[in-house]
Short mmCIF file of N, CA and C in Angstrom, two decimals:
data_model
loop_
_atom_site.label_atom_id
_atom_site.label_comp_id
_atom_site.label_asym_id
_atom_site.label_seq_id
_atom_site.Cartn_x
_atom_site.Cartn_y
_atom_site.Cartn_z
N UNK I 12 6.15 -33.80 -76.67
CA UNK I 12 6.63 -34.72 -75.75
C UNK I 12 6.71 -36.41 -76.40
N UNK I 13 8.26 -36.66 -75.60
CA UNK I 13 8.17 -38.46 -76.25
C UNK I 13 7.67 -39.43 -74.80
N UNK I 14 7.15 -40.84 -75.32
CA UNK I 14 6.15 -41.40 -73.77
C UNK I 14 7.71 -41.25 -73.03
N UNK I 15 7.32 -41.80 -72.00
CA UNK I 15 8.45 -42.02 -70.90
C UNK I 15 8.87 -43.55 -71.27
N UNK I 16 7.90 -44.46 -71.75
CA UNK I 16 8.61 -45.75 -72.81
C UNK I 16 10.22 -45.12 -73.53
N UNK I 17 9.78 -44.29 -74.49
CA UNK I 17 10.73 -44.11 -75.20
C UNK I 17 11.93 -43.08 -74.74
N UNK I 18 11.74 -42.80 -73.62
CA UNK I 18 12.78 -42.31 -72.58
C UNK I 18 13.96 -43.02 -72.10
N UNK I 19 13.13 -44.10 -71.61
CA UNK I 19 13.66 -45.21 -70.97
C UNK I 19 14.75 -45.68 -72.09
N UNK I 20 13.78 -45.92 -72.97
CA UNK I 20 14.96 -47.13 -74.03
C UNK I 20 15.94 -46.17 -74.50
N UNK I 21 15.96 -44.52 -75.15
CA UNK I 21 17.01 -44.06 -75.31
C UNK I 21 18.02 -43.38 -74.94
N UNK I 22 18.23 -43.56 -73.64
CA UNK I 22 18.71 -42.97 -72.24
C UNK I 22 18.79 -44.06 -71.26
N UNK I 23 18.88 -45.32 -71.51
CA UNK I 23 19.00 -46.03 -70.40
C UNK I 23 20.43 -45.94 -69.58
N UNK I 24 21.43 -45.43 -69.90
CA UNK I 24 22.76 -45.04 -69.21
C UNK I 24 22.59 -44.54 -68.05
N UNK I 25 21.69 -43.11 -68.13
CA UNK I 25 21.05 -41.92 -67.25
C UNK I 25 19.85 -42.12 -66.66
N UNK I 26 18.68 -42.57 -66.99
CA UNK I 26 17.50 -42.52 -66.69
C UNK I 26 17.43 -43.11 -65.62
N UNK I 27 16.31 -42.25 -64.69
CA UNK I 27 16.26 -43.04 -63.48
C UNK I 27 14.73 -42.70 -63.41
N UNK I 28 13.96 -43.86 -62.64
CA UNK I 28 12.52 -44.09 -62.80
C UNK I 28 12.06 -44.07 -61.49
N UNK I 29 10.84 -43.63 -61.30
CA UNK I 29 9.99 -43.90 -59.88
C UNK I 29 10.16 -45.16 -59.65
N UNK I 30 9.70 -45.90 -58.24
CA UNK I 30 9.71 -47.59 -58.50
C UNK I 30 8.52 -47.45 -57.56
N UNK I 31 7.49 -45.99 -57.50
CA UNK I 31 6.33 -46.05 -57.43
C UNK I 31 4.80 -45.93 -57.95
N UNK I 32 4.06 -46.44 -57.99
CA UNK I 32 3.41 -46.10 -59.46
C UNK I 32 2.27 -44.53 -58.54
N UNK I 33 2.46 -43.53 -59.57
CA UNK I 33 1.45 -42.30 -59.30
C UNK I 33 0.14 -42.39 -60.12
N UNK I 34 -0.70 -42.09 -59.77
CA UNK I 34 -1.91 -41.52 -60.52
C UNK I 34 -2.33 -40.35 -60.75
N UNK I 35 -2.98 -40.43 -62.03
CA UNK I 35 -2.71 -38.73 -62.53
C UNK I 35 -4.23 -38.21 -62.68
N UNK I 36 -4.28 -37.21 -62.05
CA UNK I 36 -5.79 -36.26 -61.76
C UNK I 36 -6.07 -34.73 -62.41
N UNK I 37 -4.52 -34.45 -62.61
CA UNK I 37 -4.96 -33.30 -63.65
C UNK I 37 -5.70 -33.22 -65.05
N UNK I 38 -5.82 -32.45 -65.50
CA UNK I 38 -6.05 -32.79 -67.12
C UNK I 38 -5.02 -33.26 -68.09
N UNK I 39 -3.77 -32.60 -67.63
CA UNK I 39 -2.58 -32.65 -68.58
C UNK I 39 -2.26 -34.67 -67.90
N UNK I 40 -2.36 -35.34 -68.40
CA UNK I 40 -1.66 -36.60 -68.39
C UNK I 40 -0.22 -36.93 -68.67
N UNK I 41 0.34 -35.87 -69.45
CA UNK I 41 1.72 -36.07 -70.30
C UNK I 41 2.26 -34.83 -69.64
N UNK I 42 3.06 -34.64 -69.25
CA UNK I 42 3.80 -33.40 -69.18
C UNK I 42 5.53 -33.58 -68.41
N UNK I 43 6.16 -32.51 -68.76
CA UNK I 43 7.08 -32.46 -68.75
C UNK I 43 8.05 -31.31 -68.28
N UNK I 44 9.51 -31.10 -67.86
CA UNK I 44 9.87 -29.95 -67.80
C UNK I 44 11.44 -29.84 -66.46
N UNK I 45 12.11 -28.68 -65.94
CA UNK I 45 13.05 -28.63 -65.42
C UNK I 45 12.17 -28.96 -64.06
N UNK I 46 12.99 -29.52 -63.12
CA UNK I 46 12.39 -29.87 -61.76
C UNK I 46 12.93 -28.90 -60.71
N UNK I 47 12.04 -28.53 -59.77
CA UNK I 47 12.38 -27.73 -58.59
C UNK I 47 11.49 -28.50 -57.46
N UNK I 48 12.45 -28.71 -56.51
CA UNK I 48 11.92 -29.84 -55.64
C UNK I 48 11.23 -29.13 -54.18
N UNK I 49 10.53 -29.60 -53.37
CA UNK I 49 10.00 -29.27 -52.20
C UNK I 49 9.82 -30.64 -51.25
N UNK I 50 10.07 -30.38 -49.80
CA UNK I 50 10.12 -31.25 -48.91
C UNK I 50 9.66 -30.77 -47.72
N UNK I 51 8.29 -31.70 -47.65
CA UNK I 51 7.11 -31.36 -46.35
C UNK I 51 6.49 -32.14 -45.88
N UNK I 52 6.11 -31.95 -44.92
CA UNK I 52 4.98 -32.91 -44.44
C UNK I 52 3.73 -32.41 -43.71
N UNK I 53 2.90 -33.50 -44.44
CA UNK I 53 1.65 -32.61 -43.88
C UNK I 53 1.35 -31.02 -43.83
N UNK I 54 1.88 -30.27 -44.50
CA UNK I 54 2.03 -29.08 -44.38
C UNK I 54 2.28 -28.43 -45.66
N UNK I 55 1.22 -27.55 -46.58
CA UNK I 55 1.67 -27.34 -47.89
C UNK I 55 1.90 -25.51 -48.25
N UNK I 56 2.13 -25.16 -47.44
CA UNK I 56 2.28 -23.65 -47.28
C UNK I 56 3.86 -23.65 -48.81
N UNK I 57 5.02 -24.17 -48.51
CA UNK I 57 6.25 -24.35 -49.34
C UNK I 57 5.58 -24.82 -50.61
N UNK I 58 4.27 -25.67 -50.41
CA UNK I 58 3.93 -26.33 -51.83
C UNK I 58 3.37 -24.97 -52.64
N UNK I 59 2.42 -24.30 -51.73
CA UNK I 59 1.73 -22.75 -52.73
C UNK I 59 3.17 -22.05 -52.94
N UNK I 60 3.93 -21.75 -52.31
CA UNK I 60 4.89 -20.83 -52.84
C UNK I 60 5.54 -21.06 -53.66
N UNK I 61 5.94 -22.28 -53.76
CA UNK I 61 6.98 -22.76 -55.13
C UNK I 61 5.95 -22.60 -56.34
N UNK I 62 4.47 -23.16 -55.66
CA UNK I 62 3.63 -22.87 -56.92
C UNK I 62 3.25 -21.44 -57.56
N UNK I 63 3.38 -20.43 -56.87
CA UNK I 63 3.34 -19.21 -57.02
C UNK I 63 4.96 -18.19 -57.12
N UNK I 64 6.05 -18.85 -57.44
CA UNK I 64 7.41 -18.41 -57.40
C UNK I 64 7.88 -19.18 -58.54
N UNK I 65 7.52 -20.29 -59.15
CA UNK I 65 8.32 -20.88 -60.00
C UNK I 65 8.05 -20.65 -61.64
N UNK I 66 9.25 -20.43 -62.68
CA UNK I 66 9.01 -19.72 -63.77
C UNK I 66 7.72 -21.16 -64.25
N UNK I 67 7.35 -21.07 -65.22
CA UNK I 67 6.05 -21.75 -66.44
C UNK I 67 7.38 -22.76 -66.48
N UNK I 68 6.76 -23.91 -67.33
CA UNK I 68 7.08 -24.87 -67.36
C UNK I 68 7.39 -25.64 -66.80
N UNK I 69 7.93 -25.48 -65.65
CA UNK I 69 8.66 -26.11 -64.36
C UNK I 69 7.48 -27.74 -63.83
N UNK I 70 8.45 -28.49 -63.89
CA UNK I 70 7.40 -29.38 -62.84
C UNK I 70 8.01 -29.29 -61.32
N UNK I 71 7.22 -29.21 -60.37
CA UNK I 71 7.36 -29.36 -58.61
C UNK I 71 7.13 -30.41 -58.03
N UNK I 72 8.33 -30.96 -57.66
CA UNK I 72 8.71 -31.92 -56.96
C UNK I 72 8.27 -32.59 -55.81
N UNK I 73 7.53 -32.72 -54.87
CA UNK I 73 7.10 -32.99 -53.73
C UNK I 73 7.30 -34.15 -53.31
N UNK I 74 8.05 -34.15 -52.14
CA UNK I 74 8.46 -35.18 -51.40
C UNK I 74 7.56 -35.08 -50.03
N UNK I 75 6.28 -35.75 -50.02
CA UNK I 75 5.44 -35.47 -48.78
C UNK I 75 5.08 -36.38 -47.84
N UNK I 76 6.62 -36.96 -47.53
CA UNK I 76 6.32 -38.71 -46.37
C UNK I 76 6.06 -39.68 -47.39
N UNK I 77 5.07 -39.78 -48.75
CA UNK I 77 5.27 -41.10 -49.02
C UNK I 77 3.32 -41.36 -48.24
N UNK I 78 3.26 -42.48 -48.23
CA UNK I 78 2.09 -43.40 -47.64
C UNK I 78 1.95 -42.90 -46.31
N UNK I 79 2.72 -42.45 -45.50
CA UNK I 79 2.70 -41.83 -44.05
C UNK I 79 1.87 -40.32 -43.81
N UNK I 80 1.93 -39.54 -45.22
CA UNK I 80 0.83 -38.50 -44.91
C UNK I 80 -0.73 -38.72 -44.71
N UNK I 81 -1.21 -37.42 -43.81
CA UNK I 81 -2.78 -38.40 -43.48
C UNK I 81 -3.36 -37.14 -44.46
N UNK I 82 -2.29 -35.95 -44.82
CA UNK I 82 -3.38 -34.82 -45.03
C UNK I 82 -3.03 -34.60 -46.88
N UNK I 83 -3.63 -34.11 -47.75
CA UNK I 83 -3.70 -33.71 -48.69
C UNK I 83 -2.64 -32.34 -48.59
N UNK I 84 -1.86 -32.46 -49.45
CA UNK I 84 -0.70 -31.46 -50.10
C UNK I 84 -1.16 -30.40 -51.22
N UNK I 85 -2.15 -30.69 -51.93
CA UNK I 85 -2.81 -30.30 -52.88
C UNK I 85 -4.01 -30.29 -53.46
N UNK I 86 -4.82 -29.16 -53.38
CA UNK I 86 -6.01 -29.11 -53.89
C UNK I 86 -6.39 -28.59 -55.02
N UNK I 87 -7.76 -28.35 -55.46
CA UNK I 87 -8.23 -27.65 -56.78
C UNK I 87 -7.55 -26.21 -56.58
N UNK I 88 -7.77 -25.53 -55.27
CA UNK I 88 -6.87 -24.17 -55.45
C UNK I 88 -5.63 -23.99 -55.88
N UNK I 89 -4.57 -24.67 -54.99
CA UNK I 89 -3.44 -24.60 -55.47
C UNK I 89 -3.03 -25.18 -56.90
N UNK I 90 -3.65 -25.94 -57.39
CA UNK I 90 -4.00 -26.74 -58.98
C UNK I 90 -4.10 -25.63 -59.35
N UNK I 91 -5.19 -24.59 -59.37
CA UNK I 91 -5.60 -23.51 -60.63
C UNK I 91 -4.34 -22.41 -60.39
N UNK I 92 -3.51 -21.98 -59.52
CA UNK I 92 -2.71 -21.05 -59.28
C UNK I 92 -1.45 -21.76 -60.54
N UNK I 93 -1.28 -23.10 -60.11
CA UNK I 93 -0.22 -22.98 -60.81
C UNK I 93 -0.86 -23.77 -62.49
N UNK I 94 -2.00 -23.47 -62.55
CA UNK I 94 -2.50 -23.75 -63.84
C UNK I 94 -2.49 -22.24 -64.53
N UNK I 95 -3.10 -21.56 -63.87
CA UNK I 95 -2.76 -20.06 -64.22
C UNK I 95 -1.38 -19.56 -64.39
N UNK I 96 -0.24 -19.68 -63.95
CA UNK I 96 1.13 -19.72 -64.02
C UNK I 96 1.54 -20.50 -65.20
N UNK I 97 1.04 -21.23 -65.56
CA UNK I 97 1.57 -21.89 -66.95
C UNK I 97 2.31 -23.22 -65.97
N UNK I 98 2.78 -23.67 -65.02
CA UNK I 98 3.64 -24.85 -64.04
C UNK I 98 3.33 -25.79 -65.11
N UNK I 99 4.15 -26.75 -65.38
CA UNK I 99 3.92 -27.70 -66.16
C UNK I 99 2.78 -29.05 -65.47
N UNK I 100 3.01 -28.88 -64.32
CA UNK I 100 2.83 -30.29 -63.04
C UNK I 100 3.17 -30.26 -62.20
N UNK I 101 2.95 -31.18 -61.24
CA UNK I 101 3.54 -31.38 -60.14
C UNK I 101 3.23 -33.13 -59.48
N UNK I 102 4.38 -33.36 -59.02
CA UNK I 102 4.54 -34.82 -58.99
C UNK I 102 4.54 -35.00 -57.21
N UNK I 103 3.47 -35.47 -56.97
CA UNK I 103 3.64 -35.67 -55.43
C UNK I 103 3.56 -37.09 -54.77
N UNK I 104 5.00 -37.23 -53.92
CA UNK I 104 4.93 -38.59 -53.08
C UNK I 104 4.47 -38.67 -51.86
N UNK I 105 3.03 -38.09 -52.26
CA UNK I 105 1.83 -37.87 -51.04
C UNK I 105 0.54 -38.06 -51.60
N UNK I 106 -0.12 -37.11 -50.94
CA UNK I 106 -1.87 -37.14 -51.80
C UNK I 106 -2.35 -35.89 -51.94
N UNK I 107 -3.05 -35.70 -52.94
CA UNK I 107 -4.02 -34.83 -53.09
C UNK I 107 -5.19 -34.63 -52.20
N UNK I 108 -6.24 -33.64 -52.78
CA UNK I 108 -7.94 -33.61 -52.68
C UNK I 108 -8.35 -33.16 -54.02
N UNK I 109 -10.11 -33.38 -53.26
CA UNK I 109 -10.44 -32.34 -55.14
C UNK I 109 -10.28 -33.37 -55.86
N UNK I 110 -10.43 -34.48 -55.90
CA UNK I 110 -9.83 -35.23 -57.15
C UNK I 110 -10.78 -34.80 -58.38
N UNK I 111 -12.08 -34.65 -58.52
CA UNK I 111 -12.96 -34.62 -59.39
C UNK I 111 -12.94 -33.38 -60.30
N UNK I 112 -12.41 -32.24 -59.07
CA UNK I 112 -12.47 -30.73 -59.91
C UNK I 112 -11.08 -30.52 -60.80
N UNK I 113 -9.99 -31.50 -59.74
CA UNK I 113 -8.63 -31.30 -60.57
C UNK I 113 -8.55 -31.85 -61.79
N UNK I 114 -9.50 -32.92 -62.57
CA UNK I 114 -9.85 -33.26 -63.79
C UNK I 114 -9.70 -32.18 -64.73
N UNK I 115 -10.19 -31.11 -64.33
CA UNK I 115 -10.63 -29.58 -65.64
C UNK I 115 -9.99 -28.76 -65.19
N UNK I 116 -8.37 -28.91 -64.36
CA UNK I 116 -7.57 -28.03 -64.30
C UNK I 116 -6.23 -28.23 -65.44
N UNK I 117 -6.12 -27.27 -66.00
CA UNK I 117 -4.79 -27.66 -67.13
C UNK I 117 -3.78 -27.66 -66.52
N UNK I 118 -2.87 -28.66 -65.93
CA UNK I 118 -2.18 -28.96 -65.26
C UNK I 118 -1.90 -30.19 -65.05
N UNK I 119 -0.35 -30.70 -65.20
CA UNK I 119 -0.45 -32.65 -64.68
C UNK I 119 -0.18 -32.43 -63.44
N UNK I 120 -0.71 -33.47 -62.44
CA UNK I 120 -0.62 -33.64 -61.39
C UNK I 120 -0.56 -35.34 -60.96
N UNK I 121 0.27 -35.83 -60.73
CA UNK I 121 0.57 -37.14 -60.01
C UNK I 121 1.13 -37.47 -59.00
N UNK I 122 0.15 -38.04 -58.23
CA UNK I 122 0.19 -38.36 -56.60
C UNK I 122 -0.07 -39.78 -56.54
N UNK I 123 0.29 -40.31 -55.38
CA UNK I 123 0.11 -41.63 -54.76
C UNK I 123 -1.48 -41.63 -54.50
N UNK I 124 -2.48 -41.00 -54.06
CA UNK I 124 -3.65 -41.08 -53.74
C UNK I 124 -4.21 -39.93 -53.52
N UNK I 125 -5.38 -39.72 -52.87
CA UNK I 125 -6.14 -39.02 -52.32
C UNK I 125 -6.49 -38.85 -50.80
N UNK I 126 -6.29 -38.14 -49.61
CA UNK I 126 -6.59 -37.59 -48.98
C UNK I 126 -7.90 -36.62 -48.36
N UNK I 127 -8.91 -36.64 -47.83
CA UNK I 127 -9.68 -35.71 -47.51
C UNK I 127 -9.40 -34.51 -46.95
N UNK I 128 -8.62 -34.85 -46.11
CA UNK I 128 -8.11 -33.49 -44.78
C UNK I 128 -7.06 -32.79 -45.41
N UNK I 129 -7.20 -31.61 -45.38
CA UNK I 129 -6.39 -30.30 -45.75
C UNK I 129 -5.17 -30.04 -44.67
N UNK I 130 -4.56 -29.34 -45.09
CA UNK I 130 -2.85 -29.93 -44.47
C UNK I 130 -2.63 -28.58 -43.56
N UNK I 131 -1.57 -28.89 -42.82
CA UNK I 131 -1.49 -27.86 -41.89
C UNK I 131 -0.69 -26.69 -42.48
N UNK I 132 -0.42 -25.88 -41.60
CA UNK I 132 0.40 -24.25 -42.44
C UNK I 132 1.51 -23.44 -41.64
N UNK I 133 2.16 -24.36 -41.48
CA UNK I 133 3.29 -24.08 -40.43
C UNK I 133 4.43 -23.09 -41.41
N UNK I 134 4.45 -23.58 -42.05
CA UNK I 134 5.66 -23.19 -43.31
C UNK I 134 6.97 -23.96 -42.94
N UNK I 135 6.59 -25.32 -42.30
CA UNK I 135 8.01 -26.17 -42.18
C UNK I 135 8.04 -27.35 -43.45
N UNK I 136 9.69 -26.90 -43.96
CA UNK I 136 9.99 -27.71 -44.81
C UNK I 136 10.78 -27.07 -45.57
N UNK I 137 11.36 -27.64 -46.73
CA UNK I 137 12.73 -27.44 -47.77
C UNK I 137 12.39 -26.99 -49.31
N UNK I 138 12.88 -25.88 -49.70
CA UNK I 138 12.88 -25.94 -51.09
C UNK I 138 13.82 -26.00 -52.07
N UNK I 139 14.18 -26.78 -53.18
CA UNK I 139 15.09 -26.71 -53.63
C UNK I 139 16.76 -27.13 -53.33
N UNK I 140 15.75 -28.27 -52.67
CA UNK I 140 17.69 -29.55 -52.14
C UNK I 140 17.20 -30.80 -52.91
N UNK I 141 18.28 -31.30 -52.39
CA UNK I 141 17.92 -32.87 -53.42
C UNK I 141 17.42 -33.92 -52.28
N UNK I 142 16.32 -34.30 -53.31
CA UNK I 142 15.41 -35.33 -52.46
C UNK I 142 16.21 -36.83 -52.58
N UNK I 143 15.49 -37.91 -51.83
CA UNK I 143 16.15 -39.30 -52.65
C UNK I 143 14.37 -39.92 -51.83
N UNK I 144 13.79 -39.61 -53.04
CA UNK I 144 12.90 -40.22 -53.10
C UNK I 144 11.95 -41.35 -54.40
N UNK I 145 11.49 -42.34 -53.76
CA UNK I 145 10.71 -43.54 -54.58
C UNK I 145 11.60 -44.30 -55.92
N UNK I 146 12.74 -44.26 -55.49
CA UNK I 146 13.81 -44.70 -55.81
C UNK I 146 15.03 -43.75 -57.09
N UNK I 147 15.03 -42.76 -56.63
CA UNK I 147 15.37 -41.42 -57.79
C UNK I 147 16.20 -40.35 -56.77
N UNK I 148 17.04 -40.06 -56.97
CA UNK I 148 17.64 -38.87 -56.47
C UNK I 148 17.73 -38.01 -57.20
N UNK I 149 16.17 -36.87 -56.56
CA UNK I 149 15.87 -35.57 -57.81
C UNK I 149 17.03 -34.52 -56.97
N UNK I 150 17.38 -33.30 -58.19
CA UNK I 150 17.88 -32.65 -57.88
C UNK I 150 17.49 -31.27 -58.31
N UNK I 151 17.57 -30.18 -58.07
CA UNK I 151 16.80 -29.20 -58.87
C UNK I 151 17.55 -29.09 -60.16
N UNK I 152 16.95 -28.27 -61.33
CA UNK I 152 17.22 -28.43 -62.64
C UNK I 152 17.36 -30.02 -63.52
N UNK I 153 17.28 -31.16 -62.94
CA UNK I 153 17.04 -32.21 -63.68
C UNK I 153 16.09 -31.98 -64.57
N UNK I 154 15.86 -33.12 -65.32
CA UNK I 154 14.73 -32.68 -66.27
C UNK I 154 13.65 -34.13 -66.57
N UNK I 155 12.11 -33.49 -65.44
CA UNK I 155 11.66 -34.91 -65.59
C UNK I 155 10.62 -34.91 -66.91
N UNK I 156 9.81 -36.45 -67.10
CA UNK I 156 8.96 -36.72 -67.76
C UNK I 156 7.82 -37.59 -67.09
N UNK I 157 6.60 -37.31 -67.34
CA UNK I 157 5.79 -38.07 -66.91
C UNK I 157 4.75 -38.39 -67.85
N UNK I 158 4.15 -39.59 -67.72
CA UNK I 158 2.77 -39.59 -68.21
C UNK I 158 2.28 -40.87 -67.62
N UNK I 159 1.12 -41.85 -67.99
CA UNK I 159 0.69 -43.06 -67.62
C UNK I 159 1.77 -44.11 -67.53
N UNK I 160 2.45 -44.18 -68.07
CA UNK I 160 3.24 -45.45 -67.82
C UNK I 160 4.36 -44.95 -66.62
N UNK I 161 4.55 -43.94 -66.26
CA UNK I 161 5.79 -43.76 -65.21
C UNK I 161 6.27 -42.49 -65.28
N UNK I 162 7.71 -42.07 -64.40
CA UNK I 162 8.19 -41.09 -64.37
C UNK I 162 9.52 -41.28 -64.85
N UNK I 163 10.02 -40.65 -65.75
CA UNK I 163 11.26 -40.87 -66.00
C UNK I 163 11.97 -39.50 -65.49
N UNK I 164 13.05 -39.80 -65.28
CA UNK I 164 14.29 -38.38 -64.62
C UNK I 164 15.61 -38.35 -65.60
N UNK I 165 16.35 -37.54 -65.94
CA UNK I 165 17.15 -37.19 -66.86
C UNK I 165 18.17 -36.06 -65.82
N UNK I 166 19.42 -36.25 -65.90
CA UNK I 166 20.11 -35.11 -65.49
C UNK I 166 19.99 -33.93 -65.80
N UNK I 167 19.74 -34.04 -67.12
CA UNK I 167 19.41 -32.49 -68.06
C UNK I 167 18.41 -32.62 -68.86
N UNK I 168 17.87 -31.69 -69.12
CA UNK I 168 17.14 -31.28 -70.84
C UNK I 168 17.55 -32.16 -71.82
N UNK I 169 16.80 -33.38 -72.39
CA UNK I 169 17.28 -33.92 -73.65
C UNK I 169 17.52 -33.15 -74.93
N UNK I 170 18.78 -33.14 -75.36
CA UNK I 170 18.48 -32.47 -76.68
C UNK I 170 17.52 -32.43 -77.79
N UNK I 171 17.30 -31.35 -78.12
CA UNK I 171 15.65 -31.43 -79.51
C UNK I 171 14.85 -31.07 -78.90
N UNK I 172 14.45 -31.00 -77.41
CA UNK I 172 13.48 -30.64 -76.94
C UNK I 172 13.59 -29.08 -76.30
#
């Protein structure tokens, strides 16, 4: 995978970048893949379902309401499901928990920060919908690259990948 900075240099006309700094928690600090989207607030049932159903190599992008959320949307149990299924990563515009445990799980996890409280389990929200989040218009099927420099989003998978 090319660094996010190189992606931005190569595709200046089509790249979008997240305008919010995310912290990396999973073992993988560099990951990429096709986007699947989830929109929820303080409820992670659909996040779990997406981790269980998405194809290997997918990056799951979760709009969890940004800094307004009071609960974690992903912890070590859900991250382990994703790692076992070969999910490339999870980008959370929201919060995680079990930060120490996530370092040992082979998945990319980037989020705003941590919250110790678990989420609700009502199953409310949406999957595979366009998201307007942190300066990016996300659509399922787009291509995302993430590393410690940031998150770059392209309309499609770059050639040669």
